[in-house]
Coordinates of C-alpha atoms in Angstrom, one line a residue:
Chain Q
M1 CA 84.0 180.3 124.8
D2 CA 84.8 180.2 121.1
A3 CA 88.5 179.7 122.0
F4 CA 87.6 176.9 124.5
I5 CA 85.5 175.1 121.8
H6 CA 88.4 175.4 119.5
Q7 CA 90.8 173.9 122.1
V8 CA 88.5 171.0 122.7
L9 CA 88.0 170.3 119.0
S10 CA 91.6 170.5 118.1
G11 CA 92.2 168.3 121.2
L12 CA 89.8 165.8 119.7
A13 CA 91.8 165.9 116.4
T14 CA 95.1 165.1 118.1
G15 CA 93.2 162.6 120.3
G16 CA 92.3 160.7 117.2
I17 CA 96.0 160.2 116.5
Y18 CA 96.7 158.9 120.0
A19 CA 93.6 156.7 119.8
S20 CA 94.8 155.0 116.7
L21 CA 98.2 154.2 118.1
A22 CA 96.7 153.2 121.5
L23 CA 94.5 150.8 119.6
A24 CA 97.6 149.1 118.2
L25 CA 99.1 148.8 121.7
V26 CA 95.9 147.3 123.1
M27 CA 95.8 144.8 120.2
I28 CA 99.2 143.3 121.3
Y29 CA 98.3 143.5 124.9
Q30 CA 95.0 141.7 124.4
V31 CA 96.7 138.7 122.8
T32 CA 100.1 138.6 124.6
R33 CA 99.7 140.6 127.8
L34 CA 102.7 142.7 126.8
V35 CA 103.1 146.4 126.2
N36 CA 105.0 146.9 123.0
F37 CA 107.5 149.7 123.4
A38 CA 108.5 149.4 119.7
Q39 CA 104.9 150.0 118.5
G40 CA 105.5 153.6 117.6
E41 CA 108.7 152.8 115.6
M42 CA 107.0 150.0 113.8
A43 CA 104.2 152.4 112.7
M44 CA 106.8 154.9 111.7
F45 CA 108.7 152.4 109.6
S46 CA 105.5 151.3 107.8
T47 CA 104.7 154.9 107.1
Y48 CA 108.1 155.3 105.4
I49 CA 107.3 152.3 103.2
A50 CA 104.1 154.0 102.2
W51 CA 106.0 157.1 101.4
S52 CA 108.4 155.2 99.2
L53 CA 105.5 153.5 97.4
I54 CA 103.7 156.8 96.8
N55 CA 106.9 158.4 95.6
A56 CA 107.4 155.6 93.2
G57 CA 104.2 156.7 91.5
M58 CA 101.6 154.5 93.2
G59 CA 98.2 156.0 94.0
Y60 CA 97.4 156.8 97.6
W61 CA 94.9 154.0 98.4
P62 CA 96.8 151.2 96.6
A63 CA 99.9 152.2 98.6
F64 CA 97.8 152.4 101.7
L65 CA 96.6 148.8 101.3
L66 CA 99.9 147.5 100.3
T67 CA 101.5 149.1 103.4
V68 CA 99.0 147.6 105.7
L69 CA 99.6 144.2 104.3
F70 CA 103.4 144.7 104.5
A71 CA 103.1 145.8 108.1
F72 CA 101.0 142.8 108.9
A73 CA 103.7 140.5 107.5
V74 CA 106.4 142.4 109.3
G75 CA 104.5 142.1 112.6
V76 CA 104.1 138.3 112.1
V77 CA 107.8 137.9 111.2
I78 CA 108.9 139.9 114.3
E79 CA 106.8 137.8 116.6
R80 CA 108.0 134.5 115.1
V81 CA 111.7 135.5 114.9
V82 CA 112.4 138.0 117.6
I83 CA 109.7 137.6 120.3
R84 CA 109.2 133.9 120.3
P85 CA 112.6 132.9 121.8
V86 CA 112.0 135.1 124.8
E87 CA 108.3 134.3 125.3
N88 CA 108.8 132.7 128.7
A89 CA 111.8 134.8 129.7
P90 CA 111.6 137.3 132.6
V91 CA 109.9 140.6 132.0
L92 CA 113.2 142.4 131.9
A93 CA 114.4 140.3 129.0
I94 CA 111.2 141.1 127.1
V95 CA 111.4 144.8 127.8
V96 CA 115.1 144.8 126.6
V97 CA 114.1 143.1 123.4
F98 CA 111.3 145.7 122.8
I99 CA 113.8 148.5 123.4
A100 CA 116.2 146.8 121.0
L101 CA 113.5 146.7 118.4
L102 CA 112.7 150.3 119.0
V103 CA 116.3 151.5 118.5
I104 CA 117.0 149.2 115.6
L105 CA 113.9 150.3 113.6
N106 CA 114.6 153.9 114.5
S107 CA 118.2 153.8 113.3
A108 CA 117.5 151.6 110.3
T109 CA 115.0 154.1 109.1
G110 CA 117.4 156.9 109.7
W111 CA 120.1 155.0 107.9
I112 CA 117.9 154.2 104.8
Y113 CA 115.9 157.4 104.6
S114 CA 118.1 160.0 106.4
Y115 CA 116.9 162.2 109.2
T116 CA 115.6 165.0 107.1
I117 CA 111.9 165.7 107.6
K118 CA 109.6 164.7 104.8
T119 CA 106.0 165.6 104.0
F120 CA 103.4 162.9 103.7
P121 CA 100.3 163.3 101.5
S122 CA 96.8 163.2 103.0
P123 CA 94.0 161.4 101.1
F124 CA 91.4 163.9 102.2
P125 CA 90.5 167.2 100.4
K126 CA 92.3 170.4 101.3
E127 CA 89.3 172.6 102.0
P128 CA 87.5 171.8 105.4
L129 CA 84.6 169.5 105.3
F130 CA 81.1 170.7 106.2
G131 CA 82.2 174.3 106.4
N132 CA 83.6 173.9 110.0
K133 CA 86.4 176.2 110.9
Y134 CA 87.9 174.2 113.7
M135 CA 89.2 171.0 112.2
S136 CA 90.9 170.4 108.9
S137 CA 89.4 167.7 106.7
H138 CA 92.4 165.5 107.3
E139 CA 91.9 165.6 111.1
L140 CA 88.2 164.7 110.6
G141 CA 89.1 162.0 108.1
A142 CA 91.7 160.6 110.5
I143 CA 89.2 160.3 113.3
G144 CA 86.8 158.6 110.9
V145 CA 89.5 156.1 109.8
T146 CA 90.3 155.4 113.5
L147 CA 86.6 154.7 114.2
V148 CA 86.3 152.5 111.1
V149 CA 89.3 150.5 112.3
L150 CA 87.8 150.2 115.7
V151 CA 84.5 148.8 114.3
L152 CA 86.4 146.4 112.0
L153 CA 88.3 145.1 115.0
Y154 CA 85.2 144.8 117.1
V155 CA 83.5 142.8 114.3
F156 CA 86.5 140.6 113.8
F157 CA 86.9 139.7 117.5
R158 CA 83.2 139.4 118.2
F159 CA 81.8 137.6 115.1
T160 CA 84.6 135.5 113.5
P161 CA 85.9 132.1 114.6
L162 CA 89.4 133.4 114.3
G163 CA 88.7 136.4 116.5
L164 CA 87.1 134.0 119.1
A165 CA 90.2 131.9 119.0
M166 CA 92.4 134.9 119.6
R167 CA 90.3 136.0 122.5
A168 CA 90.5 132.5 123.9
V169 CA 94.3 132.5 123.7
A170 CA 94.5 135.8 125.5
Q171 CA 92.4 134.5 128.3
N172 CA 93.8 131.1 128.8
P173 CA 96.6 129.8 126.5
E174 CA 96.8 126.3 128.1
S175 CA 93.1 125.5 127.7
S176 CA 93.1 127.0 124.2
R177 CA 95.9 124.7 123.3
L178 CA 93.9 121.7 124.7
V179 CA 90.9 122.5 122.4
G180 CA 93.2 122.6 119.4
I181 CA 93.9 126.3 118.9
R182 CA 97.4 127.0 117.6
V183 CA 98.4 129.4 120.3
G184 CA 101.7 130.3 118.7
W185 CA 100.1 131.4 115.4
M186 CA 97.4 133.3 117.3
L187 CA 100.1 135.3 119.0
A188 CA 101.8 136.0 115.7
L189 CA 98.5 137.0 114.2
G190 CA 97.9 139.4 117.1
W191 CA 101.3 141.0 116.4
G192 CA 100.5 141.2 112.7
L193 CA 97.1 142.9 113.4
A194 CA 98.7 145.3 115.8
A195 CA 101.4 146.2 113.3
A196 CA 98.7 146.7 110.6
V197 CA 96.7 149.0 112.9
G198 CA 99.9 150.8 113.7
A199 CA 100.6 151.3 110.0
V200 CA 97.2 152.9 109.6
A201 CA 97.9 155.1 112.6
G202 CA 101.3 156.1 111.2
M203 CA 99.8 157.1 107.8
M204 CA 97.1 159.2 109.5
I205 CA 99.7 160.9 111.8
A206 CA 102.4 161.6 109.2
P207 CA 100.5 164.4 107.3
I208 CA 100.1 166.3 110.7
V209 CA 103.5 165.9 112.4
Y210 CA 105.5 165.2 109.2
L211 CA 107.6 162.2 108.5
D212 CA 110.8 161.8 110.4
P213 CA 112.4 158.8 112.3
N214 CA 111.7 160.4 115.7
M215 CA 108.2 161.4 115.0
M216 CA 106.7 158.9 117.3
G217 CA 108.5 159.7 120.6
G218 CA 106.0 161.9 122.2
I219 CA 103.0 160.3 120.4
L220 CA 103.9 156.9 121.8
L221 CA 103.8 158.3 125.3
Y222 CA 100.4 159.8 124.8
A223 CA 99.2 156.6 123.3
F224 CA 100.5 154.7 126.4
A225 CA 98.5 157.2 128.5
A226 CA 95.5 156.8 126.4
A227 CA 95.6 153.0 126.5
L228 CA 96.1 153.0 130.2
L229 CA 93.3 155.5 130.8
G230 CA 90.8 153.6 128.7
G231 CA 91.9 150.2 130.1
I232 CA 94.8 148.4 128.5
D233 CA 92.7 145.5 127.5
S234 CA 89.8 147.4 126.0
P235 CA 89.9 148.6 122.4
G236 CA 86.9 150.9 122.8
G237 CA 88.4 152.2 126.0
A238 CA 91.7 153.0 124.1
V239 CA 89.9 155.1 121.6
I240 CA 87.9 157.0 124.2
G241 CA 91.1 157.3 126.2
G242 CA 92.9 158.7 123.2
F243 CA 90.3 161.4 122.7
A244 CA 90.3 162.2 126.4
V245 CA 94.1 162.5 126.5
G246 CA 94.0 164.7 123.4
V247 CA 91.4 167.1 124.9
L248 CA 93.1 167.1 128.3
E249 CA 96.5 167.8 126.8
N250 CA 95.1 170.7 124.8
V251 CA 92.9 172.3 127.5
L252 CA 95.5 171.9 130.3
G253 CA 98.2 173.2 127.9
A254 CA 96.1 176.2 127.0
Y255 CA 94.7 177.2 130.4
V256 CA 96.6 175.6 133.3
I257 CA 100.2 174.6 132.8
G258 CA 101.2 176.2 129.6
N259 CA 102.4 174.6 126.4
D260 CA 105.9 173.7 127.4
L261 CA 104.9 171.0 129.9
K262 CA 102.5 169.0 127.7
L263 CA 104.5 165.8 127.9
S264 CA 104.3 165.9 131.6
V265 CA 100.5 165.6 131.3
A266 CA 101.1 162.2 129.8
L267 CA 103.6 161.3 132.6
G268 CA 101.1 162.5 135.3
L269 CA 98.3 160.6 133.6
I270 CA 100.3 157.4 133.3
I271 CA 101.4 157.4 136.9
G272 CA 98.0 158.6 138.2
V273 CA 96.0 155.9 136.4
L274 CA 98.4 153.2 137.4
L275 CA 98.2 154.3 141.0
V276 CA 94.5 155.1 141.3
R277 CA 92.9 152.7 138.9
P278 CA 95.3 150.3 137.2
S279 CA 92.6 148.7 135.2
G280 CA 91.7 152.1 133.6
L281 CA 88.1 153.3 132.9
F282 CA 86.9 150.4 130.9
G283 CA 89.4 147.6 131.6
K284 CA 88.8 144.4 133.5
V285 CA 90.1 144.3 137.0
N286 CA 92.8 141.8 137.3
V287 CA 92.8 139.6 140.4
S288 CA 95.6 137.2 141.0
R289 CA 95.7 134.4 143.6
V290 CA 98.8 134.2 145.7
Chain B
M1 CA 137.3 138.9 148.6
T2 CA 139.5 136.0 147.5
R3 CA 143.2 136.6 147.1
R4 CA 142.9 136.4 143.3
A5 CA 140.2 139.1 143.3
T6 CA 142.3 141.4 145.5
I7 CA 145.2 141.0 143.1
G8 CA 142.9 141.8 140.2
V9 CA 141.6 144.9 141.8
V10 CA 145.1 146.2 142.7
V11 CA 146.3 145.6 139.2
L12 CA 143.3 147.4 137.8
V13 CA 143.8 150.4 140.0
A14 CA 147.5 150.5 139.1
I15 CA 146.6 150.5 135.4
A16 CA 143.9 153.1 136.0
C17 CA 146.5 155.4 137.7
V18 CA 149.1 155.1 134.9
L19 CA 146.8 155.4 132.0
P20 CA 146.3 159.2 131.9
F21 CA 150.1 159.7 131.7
V22 CA 150.4 157.6 128.6
V23 CA 147.4 158.5 126.5
S24 CA 146.3 161.8 125.0
N25 CA 144.2 164.4 126.8
Y26 CA 141.2 163.5 124.7
R27 CA 141.5 159.9 125.6
T28 CA 141.9 160.9 129.3
F29 CA 138.6 162.8 129.0
Q30 CA 136.9 159.7 127.4
L31 CA 138.2 157.6 130.3
T32 CA 136.8 160.1 132.8
L33 CA 133.4 159.6 131.1
V34 CA 133.8 155.8 131.3
L35 CA 134.2 156.2 135.1
V36 CA 131.1 158.5 135.2
Y37 CA 129.1 155.9 133.2
A38 CA 130.4 153.1 135.4
I39 CA 129.0 154.9 138.5
A40 CA 125.6 155.4 136.8
L41 CA 125.5 151.8 135.6
L42 CA 126.2 150.5 139.0
G43 CA 123.3 152.6 140.3
L44 CA 121.0 151.2 137.6
N45 CA 122.2 147.7 138.3
I46 CA 121.4 148.0 142.0
L47 CA 117.8 148.7 141.0
T48 CA 117.3 146.7 137.9
G49 CA 119.9 143.9 138.2
Y50 CA 119.8 143.2 141.9
N51 CA 116.3 144.3 142.8
G52 CA 114.5 143.5 139.5
Q53 CA 112.7 146.8 139.2
I54 CA 113.0 147.9 135.6
S55 CA 113.9 151.5 135.0
L56 CA 113.8 152.9 131.5
G57 CA 114.2 156.5 132.8
H58 CA 117.4 156.6 134.7
G59 CA 118.6 159.3 132.4
A60 CA 116.2 161.6 134.3
F61 CA 118.1 161.1 137.5
Y62 CA 121.3 161.6 135.7
A63 CA 119.9 164.9 134.4
I64 CA 118.7 165.9 137.9
G65 CA 122.2 165.2 139.3
A66 CA 123.9 167.1 136.4
Y67 CA 121.6 170.1 136.8
S68 CA 122.0 170.1 140.6
A69 CA 125.8 170.4 140.1
A70 CA 125.6 173.0 137.4
V71 CA 123.1 175.2 139.2
L72 CA 125.0 175.0 142.4
M73 CA 128.3 176.0 140.7
D74 CA 126.8 178.6 138.3
R75 CA 124.2 180.3 140.4
F76 CA 125.6 179.8 143.9
G77 CA 129.3 179.6 143.3
A78 CA 129.7 176.3 145.0
P79 CA 133.1 174.5 144.5
Y80 CA 132.8 171.6 142.1
W81 CA 133.7 168.9 144.6
A82 CA 131.0 170.0 147.0
T83 CA 128.3 169.6 144.4
L84 CA 128.6 165.8 144.3
P85 CA 127.2 165.1 147.7
A86 CA 124.5 167.7 147.1
A87 CA 123.5 166.1 143.8
G88 CA 123.5 162.7 145.5
A89 CA 121.3 163.9 148.2
V90 CA 118.8 165.6 145.8
C91 CA 118.6 162.4 143.7
L92 CA 118.3 160.2 146.8
V93 CA 115.2 162.1 147.8
A94 CA 113.9 162.3 144.2
G95 CA 114.5 158.6 143.7
F96 CA 112.9 157.6 147.0
L97 CA 109.8 159.8 146.2
F98 CA 109.5 158.3 142.7
G99 CA 110.0 154.8 144.2
L100 CA 107.0 155.2 146.5
P101 CA 104.4 155.1 143.8
A102 CA 106.6 152.7 141.9
L103 CA 106.1 150.2 144.7
R104 CA 102.6 149.5 143.4
L105 CA 103.8 148.9 139.8
E106 CA 105.3 145.7 138.7
G107 CA 107.4 144.7 135.7
L108 CA 106.0 146.1 132.6
Y109 CA 104.1 148.9 134.2
L110 CA 107.1 150.2 136.1
A111 CA 109.0 150.2 132.8
L112 CA 106.2 152.2 131.3
A113 CA 106.1 154.8 134.1
T114 CA 109.9 155.2 134.1
F115 CA 109.9 155.4 130.3
A116 CA 107.4 158.3 130.6
L117 CA 109.7 160.0 133.2
G118 CA 112.6 159.6 130.8
V119 CA 110.7 161.0 127.8
S120 CA 109.3 164.0 129.6
M121 CA 112.5 165.0 131.4
P122 CA 113.9 167.3 128.7
Q123 CA 110.6 169.2 128.6
L124 CA 110.6 169.6 132.4
L125 CA 114.1 171.0 132.3
K126 CA 113.1 173.6 129.7
Y127 CA 110.2 174.7 131.8
H128 CA 110.2 178.5 131.6
H129 CA 109.5 179.2 135.3
L130 CA 112.7 177.3 136.1
E131 CA 114.7 179.2 133.5
K132 CA 116.2 181.5 136.1
W133 CA 118.2 178.6 137.4
T134 CA 118.4 176.1 134.5
G135 CA 119.0 178.5 131.7
G136 CA 116.2 177.0 129.6
V137 CA 117.0 175.6 126.2
Q138 CA 120.5 177.2 126.4
G139 CA 121.6 175.2 129.4
I140 CA 124.5 176.1 131.6
V141 CA 128.1 176.3 130.8
I142 CA 130.4 175.6 133.8
A143 CA 134.1 176.2 134.4
K144 CA 136.6 173.4 134.2
P145 CA 138.1 172.6 137.6
E146 CA 141.8 173.3 137.9
P147 CA 144.1 170.9 139.7
P148 CA 144.5 172.1 143.3
A149 CA 147.6 174.1 144.2
F150 CA 149.0 171.6 146.7
L151 CA 149.7 169.1 144.0
G152 CA 152.0 171.5 142.2
E153 CA 153.8 172.3 145.4
A154 CA 154.3 168.6 146.0
G155 CA 156.0 168.5 142.6
L156 CA 153.2 166.7 140.8
R157 CA 152.4 168.4 137.5
M158 CA 149.0 167.7 136.1
N159 CA 146.8 169.3 133.5
S160 CA 143.1 169.8 134.3
D161 CA 142.0 166.7 132.2
Q162 CA 144.3 164.5 134.2
W163 CA 143.2 166.0 137.5
L164 CA 139.5 165.5 136.6
Y165 CA 140.3 161.9 135.7
F166 CA 141.8 161.2 139.1
F167 CA 139.0 163.0 140.8
A168 CA 136.5 160.8 139.0
L169 CA 138.6 157.8 139.7
A170 CA 138.6 158.5 143.4
V171 CA 134.8 159.1 143.4
A172 CA 134.2 155.9 141.4
A173 CA 136.4 153.9 143.7
L174 CA 134.6 155.2 146.7
M175 CA 131.2 154.5 145.1
F176 CA 132.2 151.0 144.1
V177 CA 133.5 150.1 147.5
L178 CA 130.3 151.4 149.1
G179 CA 128.2 149.5 146.5
W180 CA 130.2 146.3 147.1
N181 CA 129.7 146.6 150.8
L182 CA 126.0 147.3 150.4
L183 CA 125.4 144.4 148.0
R184 CA 127.5 141.6 149.4
G185 CA 125.7 141.4 152.7
R186 CA 122.3 141.5 154.3
V187 CA 120.9 144.3 152.1
G188 CA 122.1 142.7 148.9
R189 CA 120.6 139.4 149.8
A190 CA 117.3 141.0 150.7
L191 CA 117.2 142.9 147.3
I192 CA 117.9 139.7 145.4
A193 CA 115.3 137.7 147.4
I194 CA 112.7 140.4 146.6
R195 CA 113.6 140.1 142.9
D196 CA 113.4 136.3 142.8
Q197 CA 110.5 135.5 145.1
H198 CA 109.0 138.6 146.7
I199 CA 106.3 136.6 148.5
A200 CA 108.8 134.2 150.1
A201 CA 111.0 137.2 150.9
E202 CA 108.2 138.9 152.7
A203 CA 107.4 135.7 154.5
M204 CA 110.9 135.7 155.8
G205 CA 110.5 139.1 157.3
I206 CA 112.0 141.3 154.7
N207 CA 110.2 144.7 154.5
S208 CA 109.7 144.6 150.8
A209 CA 108.2 148.1 150.5
L210 CA 111.1 149.7 152.4
Y211 CA 113.8 147.9 150.6
K212 CA 112.3 148.5 147.2
S213 CA 111.9 152.3 147.7
L214 CA 115.4 152.4 149.3
A215 CA 116.8 150.6 146.3
F216 CA 115.2 153.2 144.1
G217 CA 116.6 156.0 146.2
V218 CA 120.2 154.6 146.4
S219 CA 120.1 153.8 142.7
A220 CA 119.0 157.3 141.8
M221 CA 121.7 158.7 144.2
Y222 CA 124.4 156.8 142.3
T223 CA 123.1 157.9 139.0
G224 CA 122.8 161.5 140.2
I225 CA 126.4 161.6 141.5
A226 CA 127.4 160.3 138.1
G227 CA 125.4 163.0 136.5
A228 CA 127.0 165.7 138.5
L229 CA 130.5 164.3 137.8
G230 CA 129.5 164.0 134.1
A231 CA 128.4 167.7 134.0
I232 CA 131.7 168.8 135.6
A233 CA 133.7 166.7 133.0
V234 CA 131.7 167.9 130.0
Q235 CA 131.4 171.5 131.5
Y236 CA 128.0 171.9 130.0
V237 CA 124.4 170.9 130.7
A238 CA 121.4 171.3 128.3
P239 CA 118.0 169.7 128.3
D240 CA 118.6 167.9 125.0
S241 CA 121.6 166.0 126.3
F242 CA 119.2 164.1 128.6
T243 CA 116.7 162.5 126.2
I244 CA 115.2 159.1 126.6
F245 CA 118.1 157.7 124.6
L246 CA 120.4 158.4 127.5
S247 CA 118.3 156.2 129.6
L248 CA 118.3 153.6 126.9
V249 CA 122.1 153.8 126.7
F250 CA 122.2 153.0 130.4
L251 CA 120.0 150.0 129.8
V252 CA 122.4 148.8 127.0
G253 CA 125.2 149.3 129.4
I254 CA 123.9 147.0 132.2
V255 CA 122.6 144.4 129.8
V256 CA 126.0 144.2 127.9
G257 CA 128.1 144.5 131.1
G258 CA 126.1 142.0 133.0
L259 CA 123.0 142.3 135.2
A260 CA 123.4 142.0 138.9
S261 CA 127.2 142.2 138.7
I262 CA 129.4 145.0 140.1
S263 CA 132.3 144.5 137.6
G264 CA 129.6 144.5 134.9
A265 CA 129.2 148.2 135.4
L266 CA 132.7 148.8 134.3
Y267 CA 132.5 146.6 131.2
G268 CA 129.2 148.2 130.3
A269 CA 130.7 151.7 130.7
L270 CA 133.6 150.8 128.4
F271 CA 131.1 149.5 125.8
I272 CA 128.8 152.5 125.8
Q273 CA 131.7 155.0 125.7
F274 CA 133.9 153.4 123.0
V275 CA 131.6 151.4 120.7
P276 CA 129.6 154.5 119.4
N277 CA 132.9 156.2 118.7
V278 CA 134.0 153.4 116.4
A279 CA 130.5 153.0 114.9
D280 CA 130.0 156.7 114.2
E281 CA 132.5 156.4 111.4
I282 CA 130.2 154.0 109.5
S283 CA 127.1 156.1 109.8
K284 CA 125.2 158.5 112.1
A285 CA 122.6 155.8 112.6
A286 CA 125.1 153.0 113.1
P287 CA 125.7 153.3 116.9
W288 CA 122.1 152.7 117.7
A289 CA 121.7 149.9 115.2
I290 CA 124.7 148.2 116.8
F291 CA 123.3 148.9 120.3
G292 CA 120.1 147.3 119.3
L293 CA 121.7 144.2 117.8
F294 CA 123.9 143.8 120.9
L295 CA 120.9 144.1 123.1
I296 CA 119.0 141.3 121.3
G297 CA 122.2 139.2 121.0
F298 CA 123.0 139.5 124.7
V299 CA 119.5 138.6 125.8
Y300 CA 119.5 135.5 123.6
L301 CA 123.1 134.3 123.9
M302 CA 124.7 135.8 127.0
P303 CA 122.1 136.8 129.5
A304 CA 124.8 137.3 132.2
G305 CA 126.6 139.8 130.0
V306 CA 130.3 140.3 129.7
A307 CA 130.8 139.9 133.4
G308 CA 129.2 136.5 133.3
A309 CA 131.3 135.4 130.4
V310 CA 134.5 136.6 132.1
R311 CA 133.4 134.6 135.2
T312 CA 132.8 131.5 133.2
L313 CA 136.2 131.8 131.5
L314 CA 138.0 132.4 134.7
V315 CA 136.4 129.3 136.3
R316 CA 137.4 127.2 133.3
F317 CA 140.9 128.6 133.3
T318 CA 141.5 128.0 137.0
R319 CA 140.1 124.5 136.9
K320 CA 142.6 123.6 134.1
G321 CA 145.4 125.2 136.1
A322 CA 144.5 123.1 139.2
K323 CA 144.8 119.8 137.4

């Protein structure tokens, strides 16, 4: 039983990682109805920026803040410069652009920072919090940060005029334009926010998996699974989905299929959710008229 | 086929037959890989270009084909040429089966599902219960096929690189003729109709589900045969040669070569084989940076790819000639 609890809790810890990246995916989906394949690499790139800042002698939290702002700016610029021209293009063109972004960011990071693995500092104390023996304080802290981000996003979307405008754009761009919302800028803001959330995710992930240009490959897949499981348009669902995927992955890996097929759990989940319940656990069911 | 196109194909085949006798063995090997990629790209193009189903995981089918060939040769002693139809059949079934659930997924979601397939493939190949056949992380080393004896008796001297090249050329030619036959007629029109207006296509009596899953199967079969041929050429398969980046290379190939174009597969194959070779000299990261820039550039500026540009140029050229 003790071993089982341990598996579940360490699953929750990794689940927190997936949840934070899934949250970023849901952000972009909410505003643009697109699934960003480059989300993981954007987060990875931001984390490298944070690493440079910290290595240049900056304290952790100032570097953290600066990185989030930087990521926001990069997100906005990417939307305005790269995504805007293909906004109304067929899905294939958009997917190709996402893939292009993925490989460009990946190789640019490799070019600038080399492919050697780097350690990334954690802002949380070394000794475990509250005397628990299952999760390190960084893992607990990362879960806490993810939840804080979730609450902030909820407050932003629910209680601010800007959040309302962004929700309106997601639901009905044409009508939003008619009531005077600048749809283009809302999309750009959505990208910026998603990039910022991704940067937070990256900085929480890096101390665990170490920093390297390919660190996000598997994690992105789990984040996809998490976002789909929770409902691709539901931030709360993404977080719950993230924890669920983390626990499932760990428990299945330990007791059912063995550790060497863990990625297939994500594959199975993605296909399973898409087939059985495409709207996920908490998502809205999409109905389209023919 | 117009007369001009026939002449073009004949000239191309003639050049292809002479090339291995003028270039080095290493270049011949590279050209063999170009042919292999061309078959794989044609397969992906049937699915993504003609039928509009986005696959970001075709590397997985390439891997299945490569492993089928390697396992058959290594564990069961099958001759190399016999592994191609077997690999094709395995991938046809695998692709058809994956295509069934994919029927319910559109656009982005299909891209996601196939992306997941591509990412998890190396891990599946490393699975320890399959190690008996797949060799686990180590992979499988296979012997290089020697040119058959009757060629020597007929007075044709060839080394194994050249023989492999001609073998690949024959397979590629066969696959291209079959693909051309498939796509220029009823089936090709049905695939394109489903891509452009699937509701209208169904209203006209096209069985959309059947065609879409068949397209998946045939596409996987092409890619699987390419995988088998690639494994024979490289003489080695290992899980880590079939990462998600292989699938993305194929995507680069069809976008650069030209979506929904048969000749595009050839241009794309030349691109993905030779551009990284040149770019590698700049930096290890350079090939992918260049691939990425080309992807964006082609989507913005040349959505029809190299094949489209060649077509436009030819039309312009011939019009001028007619005046």
